[in-house]
Short mmCIF file of C-alpha atoms and ligand atoms in Angstrom, two decimals:
data_model
loop_
_atom_site.label_atom_id
_atom_site.label_comp_id
_atom_site.label_asym_id
_atom_site.label_seq_id
_atom_site.Cartn_x
_atom_site.Cartn_y
_atom_site.Cartn_z
CA MET O 1 -99.39 6.20 21.17
CA SER O 2 -95.91 5.77 22.62
CA PRO O 3 -93.77 2.99 21.05
CA PRO O 4 -93.78 -0.34 22.94
CA GLU O 5 -91.14 -0.63 25.61
CA THR O 6 -88.00 -2.47 24.48
CA SER O 7 -85.02 -4.04 26.27
CA PHE O 8 -82.98 -0.89 25.62
CA PRO O 9 -84.44 2.44 24.44
CA LYS O 10 -83.63 2.77 20.76
CA SER O 11 -83.09 6.49 21.11
CA GLN O 12 -80.18 5.74 23.46
CA ILE O 13 -78.41 3.63 20.85
CA GLU O 14 -75.63 5.91 19.61
CA ILE O 15 -74.57 5.62 16.01
CA VAL O 16 -71.63 7.65 14.68
CA LEU O 17 -71.22 7.85 10.91
CA LEU O 18 -67.90 9.18 9.61
CA GLU O 19 -66.56 10.08 6.16
CA GLY O 20 -69.76 11.54 4.72
CA THR O 21 -71.68 8.32 4.16
CA HIS O 22 -74.73 8.90 1.92
CA GLU O 23 -77.67 10.58 3.64
CA SER O 24 -80.19 7.87 2.63
CA GLY O 25 -78.60 5.39 5.03
CA THR O 26 -78.49 8.04 7.76
CA ALA O 27 -82.19 8.75 7.26
CA ALA O 28 -83.02 5.02 7.43
CA LEU O 29 -81.21 4.70 10.77
CA VAL O 30 -82.86 7.83 12.17
CA ASP O 31 -86.27 6.50 11.00
CA SER O 32 -85.58 3.30 12.92
CA GLY O 33 -85.38 5.40 16.09
CA PHE O 34 -81.62 5.42 16.69
CA SER O 35 -79.62 8.44 17.70
CA VAL O 36 -77.26 9.26 14.82
CA ARG O 37 -74.33 11.71 14.58
CA THR O 38 -72.57 12.30 11.27
CA HIS O 39 -69.18 13.71 10.24
CA LYS O 40 -68.16 14.70 6.72
CA GLY O 41 -64.54 13.60 7.07
CA ALA O 42 -62.48 10.79 8.59
CA LEU O 43 -61.15 11.16 12.13
CA GLU O 44 -57.99 9.78 13.63
CA ASP O 45 -56.11 9.43 16.92
CA LYS O 46 -57.62 11.30 19.87
CA ALA O 47 -60.36 12.96 17.83
CA LEU O 48 -61.56 9.54 16.66
CA ILE O 49 -61.57 8.04 20.14
CA THR O 50 -63.33 11.06 21.65
CA GLU O 51 -66.07 10.82 19.04
CA ILE O 52 -66.69 7.06 19.09
CA LYS O 53 -65.81 5.88 22.60
CA ARG O 54 -69.45 5.87 23.76
CA ALA O 55 -70.87 4.68 20.42
CA HIS O 56 -72.78 1.43 19.95
CA ILE O 57 -72.27 1.53 16.20
CA VAL O 58 -69.61 3.17 14.06
CA GLY O 59 -69.99 3.67 10.31
CA ILE O 60 -66.91 4.35 8.20
CA ARG O 61 -65.70 4.26 4.62
CA SER O 62 -62.14 3.40 3.58
CA LYS O 63 -60.09 6.02 5.44
CA THR O 64 -60.85 5.52 9.14
CA GLN O 65 -58.54 2.96 10.71
CA LEU O 66 -60.25 0.85 13.35
CA THR O 67 -57.35 -0.89 15.06
CA ASP O 68 -57.09 -3.10 18.13
CA ALA O 69 -55.99 -0.01 20.11
CA VAL O 70 -59.11 1.88 18.98
CA PHE O 71 -61.39 -1.04 19.91
CA ASP O 72 -59.72 -1.10 23.33
CA GLN O 73 -61.23 2.32 24.01
CA CYS O 74 -64.74 1.52 22.78
CA ASP O 75 -66.32 -0.88 25.23
CA ARG O 76 -69.92 -0.23 24.16
CA LEU O 77 -69.27 -0.93 20.48
CA LEU O 78 -71.57 -3.64 19.11
CA SER O 79 -70.97 -3.36 15.41
CA VAL O 80 -69.04 -1.58 12.66
CA GLY O 81 -70.57 -0.73 9.29
CA CYS O 82 -68.09 -0.32 6.43
CA PHE O 83 -70.03 1.79 3.93
CA CYS O 84 -67.87 0.44 1.09
CA ALA O 85 -66.67 -2.93 -0.24
CA GLY O 86 -63.21 -2.93 1.37
CA ILE O 87 -62.59 -4.10 4.94
CA ASN O 88 -58.79 -3.79 5.24
CA GLN O 89 -59.15 -0.65 7.37
CA VAL O 90 -60.67 -2.67 10.23
CA ASP O 91 -58.83 -5.14 12.48
CA LEU O 92 -61.42 -7.86 11.91
CA GLU O 93 -59.89 -10.39 14.27
CA SER O 94 -59.75 -7.92 17.14
CA ALA O 95 -63.37 -6.94 16.46
CA ALA O 96 -64.49 -10.59 16.40
CA SER O 97 -62.65 -11.38 19.64
CA ARG O 98 -64.78 -8.65 21.29
CA GLY O 99 -68.06 -9.78 19.74
CA ILE O 100 -68.18 -6.75 17.43
CA ALA O 101 -69.84 -7.71 14.14
CA VAL O 102 -68.44 -5.97 11.05
CA PHE O 103 -70.60 -5.47 7.96
CA ASN O 104 -69.79 -4.13 4.50
CA SER O 105 -71.49 -3.88 1.13
CA PRO O 106 -69.55 -5.89 -1.43
CA PHE O 107 -71.96 -5.85 -4.36
CA SER O 108 -73.89 -2.56 -4.22
CA ASN O 109 -71.60 -0.82 -6.71
CA THR O 110 -71.51 -3.58 -9.31
CA ARG O 111 -73.96 -1.86 -11.68
CA SER O 112 -71.67 1.17 -11.75
CA VAL O 113 -68.70 -0.99 -12.79
CA ALA O 114 -70.81 -2.69 -15.47
CA GLU O 115 -71.90 0.68 -16.89
CA LEU O 116 -68.33 2.02 -16.95
CA THR O 117 -67.25 -1.13 -18.77
CA ILE O 118 -69.93 -0.72 -21.44
CA ALA O 119 -69.08 2.97 -21.86
CA GLU O 120 -65.42 2.05 -22.36
CA ILE O 121 -66.16 -0.72 -24.86
CA ILE O 122 -67.95 1.81 -27.07
CA ALA O 123 -65.40 4.56 -26.40
CA LEU O 124 -62.50 2.28 -27.39
CA HIS O 125 -64.22 1.18 -30.60
CA ARG O 126 -64.70 4.86 -31.55
CA LYS O 127 -61.31 6.08 -30.23
CA LEU O 128 -63.43 8.54 -28.31
CA THR O 129 -60.91 9.70 -25.71
CA ALA O 130 -58.12 10.02 -28.30
CA ARG O 131 -60.34 12.09 -30.62
CA SER O 132 -61.55 14.27 -27.78
CA HIS O 133 -57.98 14.79 -26.57
CA ALA O 134 -56.85 15.80 -30.10
CA LEU O 135 -59.63 18.35 -30.41
CA HIS O 136 -58.78 19.81 -27.02
CA GLN O 137 -55.27 20.26 -28.46
CA GLY O 138 -56.78 22.09 -31.50
CA ILE O 139 -56.37 19.15 -33.93
CA TRP O 140 -59.36 18.51 -36.23
CA ASP O 141 -59.05 14.85 -37.27
CA LYS O 142 -62.32 13.93 -38.99
CA SER O 143 -61.87 10.35 -40.16
CA ALA O 144 -63.46 6.91 -39.87
CA ALA O 145 -60.07 5.21 -39.63
CA GLY O 146 -59.95 2.80 -36.71
CA SER O 147 -63.56 3.51 -35.66
CA HIS O 148 -66.05 0.67 -35.35
CA GLU O 149 -69.55 -0.11 -34.19
CA VAL O 150 -69.80 -2.61 -31.34
CA ARG O 151 -72.88 -4.26 -32.85
CA GLY O 152 -72.05 -7.80 -33.99
CA LYS O 153 -68.68 -7.91 -32.22
CA THR O 154 -67.86 -10.74 -29.81
CA LEU O 155 -67.37 -9.77 -26.18
CA GLY O 156 -65.48 -12.22 -23.97
CA ILE O 157 -66.13 -11.90 -20.25
CA ILE O 158 -63.73 -13.53 -17.78
CA GLY O 159 -65.60 -13.98 -14.47
CA TYR O 160 -69.38 -14.17 -14.77
CA GLY O 161 -70.30 -12.95 -11.29
CA HIS O 162 -72.23 -9.86 -10.18
CA ILE O 163 -70.40 -7.53 -12.58
CA GLY O 164 -69.64 -9.87 -15.47
CA SER O 165 -73.25 -11.01 -15.77
CA GLN O 166 -74.57 -7.42 -15.79
CA VAL O 167 -72.05 -6.47 -18.49
CA SER O 168 -73.32 -9.48 -20.43
CA ILE O 169 -76.95 -8.31 -20.42
CA LEU O 170 -76.07 -4.69 -21.27
CA ALA O 171 -73.71 -5.75 -24.08
CA GLU O 172 -76.34 -8.02 -25.64
CA SER O 173 -78.78 -5.12 -25.72
CA LEU O 174 -76.19 -3.33 -27.91
CA GLY O 175 -76.21 -6.26 -30.34
CA MET O 176 -72.92 -7.79 -29.19
CA LYS O 177 -72.38 -11.56 -29.13
CA VAL O 178 -71.40 -12.48 -25.59
CA GLN O 179 -69.33 -15.41 -24.39
CA PHE O 180 -67.89 -15.95 -20.94
CA PHE O 181 -65.52 -18.11 -18.97
CA ASP O 182 -65.95 -18.76 -15.24
CA THR O 183 -64.31 -21.40 -13.07
CA LEU O 184 -67.72 -22.13 -11.53
CA SER O 185 -70.65 -23.44 -13.52
CA LYS O 186 -72.86 -20.38 -14.16
CA LEU O 187 -76.30 -20.04 -15.66
CA SER O 188 -76.03 -18.00 -18.88
CA LEU O 189 -78.19 -14.92 -18.98
CA GLY O 190 -79.80 -13.93 -22.27
CA ASN O 191 -78.02 -15.59 -25.20
CA ALA O 192 -74.55 -15.52 -23.65
CA GLN O 193 -72.50 -18.66 -24.31
CA SER O 194 -70.31 -20.30 -21.71
CA VAL O 195 -66.97 -21.46 -23.14
CA SER O 196 -65.02 -24.30 -21.64
CA SER O 197 -61.54 -22.77 -21.51
CA ILE O 198 -60.05 -19.36 -21.02
CA ASP O 199 -57.79 -19.93 -24.07
CA GLU O 200 -60.82 -20.49 -26.31
CA LEU O 201 -62.42 -17.28 -25.04
CA VAL O 202 -59.19 -15.31 -25.52
CA ARG O 203 -58.67 -16.55 -29.09
CA THR O 204 -62.21 -15.87 -30.30
CA SER O 205 -63.20 -12.52 -28.71
CA ASP O 206 -63.00 -9.05 -30.26
CA VAL O 207 -63.07 -7.44 -26.81
CA ILE O 208 -62.12 -9.03 -23.49
CA THR O 209 -63.22 -7.68 -20.13
CA ILE O 210 -62.00 -9.14 -16.83
CA HIS O 211 -64.25 -9.39 -13.74
CA VAL O 212 -62.60 -11.90 -11.41
CA PRO O 213 -61.61 -11.32 -7.78
CA ASP O 214 -58.07 -10.82 -6.54
CA ALA O 215 -56.96 -14.30 -5.44
CA ASP O 216 -53.90 -16.55 -5.65
CA SER O 217 -55.44 -18.16 -8.73
CA THR O 218 -56.12 -14.89 -10.55
CA ARG O 219 -52.93 -12.95 -9.76
CA SER O 220 -50.99 -12.41 -13.01
CA MET O 221 -53.48 -14.65 -14.81
CA PHE O 222 -53.48 -12.37 -17.88
CA GLY O 223 -49.95 -11.78 -19.18
CA LYS O 224 -47.84 -11.88 -22.35
CA ASP O 225 -49.03 -15.34 -23.45
CA GLN O 226 -52.73 -14.54 -23.12
CA ILE O 227 -52.32 -11.17 -24.85
CA ALA O 228 -50.41 -12.83 -27.71
CA MET O 229 -53.34 -15.24 -28.15
CA MET O 230 -55.84 -12.37 -28.57
CA LYS O 231 -57.10 -11.49 -32.05
CA PRO O 232 -55.07 -8.76 -33.77
CA GLY O 233 -56.90 -5.47 -33.30
CA ALA O 234 -58.79 -6.67 -30.21
CA TYR O 235 -59.38 -4.60 -27.06
CA LEU O 236 -58.65 -5.51 -23.42
CA LEU O 237 -60.33 -4.08 -20.31
CA ASN O 238 -59.44 -4.61 -16.65
CA ASN O 239 -61.79 -3.00 -14.15
CA ALA O 240 -61.33 -5.78 -11.58
CA ARG O 241 -58.05 -5.71 -9.65
CA GLY O 242 -54.58 -4.42 -10.47
CA SER O 243 -52.81 -7.70 -9.76
CA ILE O 244 -54.53 -9.60 -12.58
CA VAL O 245 -53.07 -8.15 -15.80
CA ASP O 246 -49.42 -7.61 -16.72
CA LEU O 247 -49.33 -3.93 -17.69
CA ASP O 248 -45.89 -4.13 -19.37
CA ALA O 249 -47.20 -6.85 -21.67
CA MET O 250 -50.27 -4.74 -22.34
CA ARG O 251 -48.11 -1.73 -23.20
CA ASP O 252 -45.95 -3.80 -25.62
CA ALA O 253 -49.08 -5.11 -27.37
CA ILE O 254 -50.52 -1.60 -27.78
CA GLU O 255 -47.22 -0.21 -29.03
CA SER O 256 -46.81 -3.03 -31.55
CA GLY O 257 -50.39 -2.50 -32.75
CA HIS O 258 -51.44 -6.05 -31.77
CA LEU O 259 -54.09 -4.56 -29.48
CA ALA O 260 -56.18 -1.64 -30.77
CA GLY O 261 -56.86 -0.24 -27.33
CA ALA O 262 -57.34 -0.90 -23.63
CA ALA O 263 -59.10 0.43 -20.58
CA VAL O 264 -57.72 0.04 -17.07
CA ASP O 265 -59.31 1.22 -13.82
CA VAL O 266 -57.16 -0.71 -11.33
CA PHE O 267 -53.39 -0.83 -10.88
CA PRO O 268 -50.81 -2.87 -8.96
CA ASP O 269 -49.71 0.24 -7.01
CA GLU O 270 -52.48 2.72 -6.44
CA PRO O 271 -51.91 6.01 -4.60
CA ALA O 272 -53.44 5.97 -1.12
CA LYS O 273 -55.05 9.40 -1.47
CA SER O 274 -56.54 11.68 -4.11
CA GLY O 275 -53.99 14.20 -5.31
CA GLU O 276 -50.95 11.90 -4.90
CA SER O 277 -48.83 11.33 -7.99
CA PHE O 278 -49.32 8.25 -10.14
CA SER O 279 -47.33 6.53 -12.83
CA SER O 280 -47.98 3.55 -15.07
CA PRO O 281 -46.39 1.94 -18.15
CA LEU O 282 -49.66 2.69 -19.97
CA GLN O 283 -49.44 6.47 -19.72
CA GLY O 284 -49.25 8.36 -23.00
CA LEU O 285 -50.41 5.45 -25.19
CA ASP O 286 -52.93 6.02 -27.95
CA ASN O 287 -56.47 4.73 -27.33
CA VAL O 288 -55.82 3.63 -23.76
CA ILE O 289 -58.36 4.82 -21.19
CA LEU O 290 -56.97 5.14 -17.68
CA THR O 291 -59.26 5.83 -14.73
CA PRO O 292 -58.32 6.13 -11.03
CA HIS O 293 -60.21 3.10 -9.60
CA VAL O 294 -63.58 4.80 -10.01
CA GLY O 295 -65.48 1.85 -11.51
CA GLY O 296 -67.78 1.61 -8.54
CA SER O 297 -67.71 5.28 -7.59
CA THR O 298 -71.07 6.86 -8.38
CA ILE O 299 -73.62 8.70 -6.28
CA GLU O 300 -76.12 5.91 -6.98
CA ALA O 301 -73.69 3.28 -5.72
CA GLN O 302 -73.03 5.36 -2.59
CA GLU O 303 -76.77 5.52 -1.95
CA THR O 304 -77.29 1.78 -2.52
CA ILE O 305 -74.31 1.00 -0.27
CA SER O 306 -75.59 3.25 2.51
CA LEU O 307 -79.05 1.65 2.47
CA ASP O 308 -77.60 -1.85 2.34
CA VAL O 309 -75.27 -1.29 5.32
CA ALA O 310 -77.93 0.63 7.29
CA ASN O 311 -80.28 -2.32 6.76
CA LYS O 312 -77.67 -4.85 7.93
CA LEU O 313 -76.92 -2.77 11.05
CA THR O 314 -80.61 -2.34 11.85
CA ARG O 315 -81.28 -6.07 11.52
CA PHE O 316 -78.32 -6.79 13.78
CA LEU O 317 -79.46 -4.28 16.40
CA ASN O 318 -83.14 -5.15 16.32
CA GLN O 319 -83.02 -8.91 15.74
CA GLY O 320 -79.42 -10.07 16.16
CA THR O 321 -79.13 -11.18 12.53
CA THR O 322 -75.50 -11.35 11.36
CA THR O 323 -76.15 -12.16 7.70
CA GLY O 324 -73.50 -10.35 5.64
CA ALA O 325 -71.07 -10.02 8.57
CA VAL O 326 -67.46 -10.50 7.51
CA ASN O 327 -65.82 -11.49 10.81
CA VAL O 328 -68.37 -13.41 12.90
CA PRO O 329 -70.55 -16.44 12.09
CA GLU O 330 -73.60 -15.56 10.01
CA VAL O 331 -77.00 -16.31 11.55
CA ASP O 332 -80.22 -15.27 9.79
CA LEU O 333 -82.90 -14.90 12.44
CA PRO O 334 -86.68 -14.64 12.21
CA GLU O 335 -88.60 -11.87 14.01
CA GLN O 336 -89.18 -12.65 17.69
CA HIS O 337 -92.71 -13.88 18.22
CA ARG O 338 -95.09 -11.72 20.26
CA GLN O 339 -97.39 -12.70 23.06
CA ASP O 340 -99.69 -10.26 24.86
CA ASP O 341 -97.94 -7.40 23.07
CA GLN O 342 -94.56 -8.55 24.35
CA ARG O 343 -91.77 -10.10 22.28
CA SER O 344 -90.18 -13.33 23.46
CA HIS O 345 -86.82 -12.56 25.02
CA ARG O 346 -83.87 -13.18 22.72
CA ILE O 347 -80.45 -13.86 24.21
CA LEU O 348 -77.56 -13.35 21.82
CA ASN O 349 -74.23 -14.75 22.86
CA PHE O 350 -70.79 -14.60 21.24
CA HIS O 351 -68.45 -17.09 22.87
CA ARG O 352 -65.03 -18.56 22.33
CA ASN O 353 -65.51 -21.75 20.35
CA VAL O 354 -64.09 -24.34 22.74
CA PRO O 355 -65.61 -27.68 23.74
CA GLY O 356 -68.15 -27.58 26.57
CA VAL O 357 -69.58 -24.07 26.16
CA LEU O 358 -72.95 -25.20 24.85
CA ASN O 359 -73.26 -27.63 27.74
CA LYS O 360 -72.73 -24.81 30.23
CA ILE O 361 -75.34 -22.64 28.51
CA HIS O 362 -77.88 -25.47 28.37
CA GLU O 363 -77.20 -26.32 32.00
CA ALA O 364 -77.92 -22.71 32.95
CA ALA O 365 -81.24 -22.90 31.08
CA ALA O 366 -82.09 -26.26 32.68
CA GLU O 367 -81.33 -25.01 36.20
CA LEU O 368 -83.77 -22.16 35.65
CA ASN O 369 -86.29 -24.55 34.13
CA ILE O 370 -86.77 -22.00 31.38
CA ASN O 371 -88.67 -22.71 28.20
CA ILE O 372 -86.57 -22.15 25.03
CA SER O 373 -88.75 -21.66 21.95
CA GLY O 374 -85.93 -21.20 19.43
CA GLN O 375 -82.22 -21.88 19.23
CA TYR O 376 -79.79 -20.88 16.49
CA LEU O 377 -76.05 -21.52 16.36
CA GLN O 378 -73.21 -20.94 13.93
CA THR O 379 -69.52 -21.23 14.65
CA ASN O 380 -66.16 -20.62 13.01
CA ALA O 381 -62.78 -21.81 14.21
CA GLN O 382 -62.53 -19.05 16.83
CA ILE O 383 -66.00 -18.05 17.94
CA GLY O 384 -69.56 -19.23 18.14
CA TYR O 385 -72.74 -17.17 17.91
CA LEU O 386 -75.65 -18.68 19.82
CA VAL O 387 -79.12 -17.17 19.88
CA LEU O 388 -81.85 -18.38 22.24
CA ASP O 389 -85.47 -17.26 22.19
CA ALA O 390 -86.56 -17.72 25.79
CA ASP O 391 -89.66 -17.45 27.92
CA PRO O 392 -89.72 -13.83 29.20
CA SER O 393 -90.35 -14.81 32.84
CA ASN O 394 -86.79 -15.90 33.59
CA ALA O 395 -84.80 -14.68 30.58
CA ALA O 396 -83.07 -11.82 32.39
CA GLU O 397 -81.56 -14.26 34.89
CA LEU O 398 -80.53 -16.63 32.08
CA HIS O 399 -78.89 -13.71 30.29
CA LYS O 400 -76.92 -12.92 33.44
CA ARG O 401 -75.79 -16.52 33.90
CA ILE O 402 -74.75 -16.97 30.26
CA ASN O 403 -72.82 -13.73 30.41
CA ALA O 404 -70.95 -15.02 33.46
CA ILE O 405 -69.72 -18.16 31.66
CA GLU O 406 -65.95 -17.93 31.30
CA GLU O 407 -65.94 -18.42 27.52
CA SER O 408 -68.62 -15.80 26.87
CA ILE O 409 -67.36 -12.79 24.93
CA ARG O 410 -70.49 -10.66 24.85
CA THR O 411 -74.15 -11.35 25.57
CA ARG O 412 -77.11 -9.16 24.70
CA ILE O 413 -80.77 -9.53 25.47
CA LEU O 414 -83.47 -8.22 23.14
CA TRP O 415 -87.16 -7.81 23.68
P1 NAI V 501 -68.19 -11.83 -7.96
O1 NAI V 501 -67.58 -12.56 -6.83
O2 NAI V 501 -69.64 -11.64 -8.01
O3 NAI V 501 -67.76 -12.55 -9.34
C1 NAI V 501 -66.46 -13.00 -9.63
C2 NAI V 501 -66.57 -14.20 -10.56
O4 NAI V 501 -65.26 -14.58 -10.97
C3 NAI V 501 -67.20 -15.42 -9.89
O5 NAI V 501 -68.26 -15.91 -10.70
C4 NAI V 501 -66.04 -16.42 -9.83
O6 NAI V 501 -66.47 -17.76 -9.93
C5 NAI V 501 -65.22 -15.99 -11.01
N1 NAI V 501 -63.83 -16.44 -10.99
C6 NAI V 501 -63.01 -16.54 -9.92
N2 NAI V 501 -61.79 -16.95 -10.34
C7 NAI V 501 -61.85 -17.09 -11.68
C8 NAI V 501 -60.91 -17.48 -12.67
N3 NAI V 501 -59.64 -17.80 -12.36
N4 NAI V 501 -61.33 -17.52 -13.96
C9 NAI V 501 -62.61 -17.21 -14.28
N5 NAI V 501 -63.54 -16.85 -13.39
C10 NAI V 501 -63.15 -16.79 -12.10
O7 NAI V 501 -67.41 -10.45 -8.03
P2 NAI V 501 -67.91 -9.11 -8.71
O8 NAI V 501 -68.71 -8.33 -7.75
O9 NAI V 501 -68.47 -9.40 -10.05
O10 NAI V 501 -66.50 -8.34 -8.86
C11 NAI V 501 -65.53 -8.74 -9.81
C12 NAI V 501 -64.25 -7.94 -9.62
O11 NAI V 501 -64.53 -6.54 -9.74
C13 NAI V 501 -63.58 -8.11 -8.27
O12 NAI V 501 -62.17 -8.18 -8.49
C14 NAI V 501 -63.87 -6.85 -7.56
O13 NAI V 501 -62.88 -6.56 -6.61
C15 NAI V 501 -63.83 -5.85 -8.72
N6 NAI V 501 -64.51 -4.57 -8.44
C16 NAI V 501 -63.93 -3.43 -8.94
C17 NAI V 501 -64.50 -2.21 -8.68
C18 NAI V 501 -63.90 -0.97 -9.24
O14 NAI V 501 -64.10 0.10 -8.69
N7 NAI V 501 -63.19 -1.03 -10.34
C19 NAI V 501 -65.70 -2.08 -7.86
C20 NAI V 501 -66.30 -3.35 -7.49
C21 NAI V 501 -65.68 -4.54 -7.75
#
C-alpha cells in the first residue's frame, strides 16, 4: 500500500548531514522517509553553499560555520540540527529572523562526562597515570605510598545537574559518601547529602568535582581562597568549563603538596583544532591528569546525540514541534487529528512579534469562516510561533493569506 498523501512528499525533503554525524541518526531520518545526503567532513565557502543551498535541513557538528551570509543563500532551509552541545557556530539570531529553527543536544553526553569523572577519581587516588608514565620510562616503583581506596572517602559535587547527579549515583556505588552544593534546591539521589554552603562542602570533602555551567556567577568561582580551604591531601577535578577554576592557584597547591592531585578536561584557552599546540600551568606536575576536552566524547554519546537531534528534526518537520529549539519559541504540539484518513491541516507561522499580528491572522480566519480546532502560541521578544489546526476545506487559502501578512516570516502547512 502506498503511504498516505501528505502536504509535501517526504522523499523530496532534502537533508544534508555534514561532519560525519553518527549513522544511527542518519538511519532514523532515512526511515522517516526523508532524502538524506551525508559528508564525512566539514565544508566551507563555495563548497558549503553548493551542497546546502537546496536543503530543507542541515545537520552539522562544531566546525561548520552557518553565518548570516550562508543563510542568505539557503532560502529553502527550515531547520538546522547541531549534532553536539555547542551552538556558537550558528548565527542564531539570523536563523530566527528567517524562521529557521535550530536544535542541539545539550545533555546526551552527560553520562560520558560522569564516567570520565569516576575513572579519574579512582586514578588520582591510585596515582595511576603517574605510575603508568614511570613504567613507560622504565622505572619500576612498586609502593603503596600515596595510594588510597576511594571507598569511605567523601566526594563533594559542586553543581548537581545532569552530570553531577550521575556522578553522585556512580560514586555511591563505589562506597563513597557523597555531598553536593547547588544554587537551586535539588532532590538528593541515593544517600547524597545537600550542604547549605559551598564553603562547607569545600572544607569537608576529600575530593571535589565541579559540574556547573559557564556563567557570570561561576566564572573564577574556584580560586586560591577555595583551594586553601580544601583538606590537605584532597583532590580537585574540573570537567565543566575552563573559566571556572584558577589554574595558577591549582598549580601552586599541587606544587606545595596541599593538593594530592587534580584532573582537568577544560581550559581557559583551548586550541581550535586537533593537532594545534597547547600549553597550561599544570603541565609536568605529578598526579595531574590532563585531557583535551574529551569528557563528553565517546561513540555512545555520539550515537545518543544523533538520535536525539534526528528525533527533534523529525518532530519539527512532521508536526511543527519546536521543543528543544535554541533560537525560536518552544511549542510542544500533539499529533494532528485524522478524519476520513486525512489529517487536519496545520498552519505553522513564524512572525515578527509586534502588536496586532494575531488580530490580522484571526481576521483572515474569520473572513474565510474557517473552523479552527486547535491553536498554540509562544513568543519571545523578537518572534512569535503560532500554530493553527484548521478545517481542511479552506486551510490552503488561510495559509496563503497568513503568509501574505506583512509581519509573517515563514508559514508552512502540514497535512
Ligand atoms: P546542568 O545544567 O544539568 O547542571 C548544572 C547545575 O549547576 C545545575 O543544577 C545548576 O543549578 C548548578 N549551578 C549553577 N550555578 C551554580 C553555582 N554557582 N554553584 C553551584 N551550582 C550551580 O549541566 P550539566 O549537563 O550537568 O553540565 C555541567 C557542566 O559540564 C557544564 O559546564 C557543561 O558545559 C559541562 N560539560 C562538559 C563536557 C566535557 O566534555 N567536559 C561535556 C558536557 C558538559
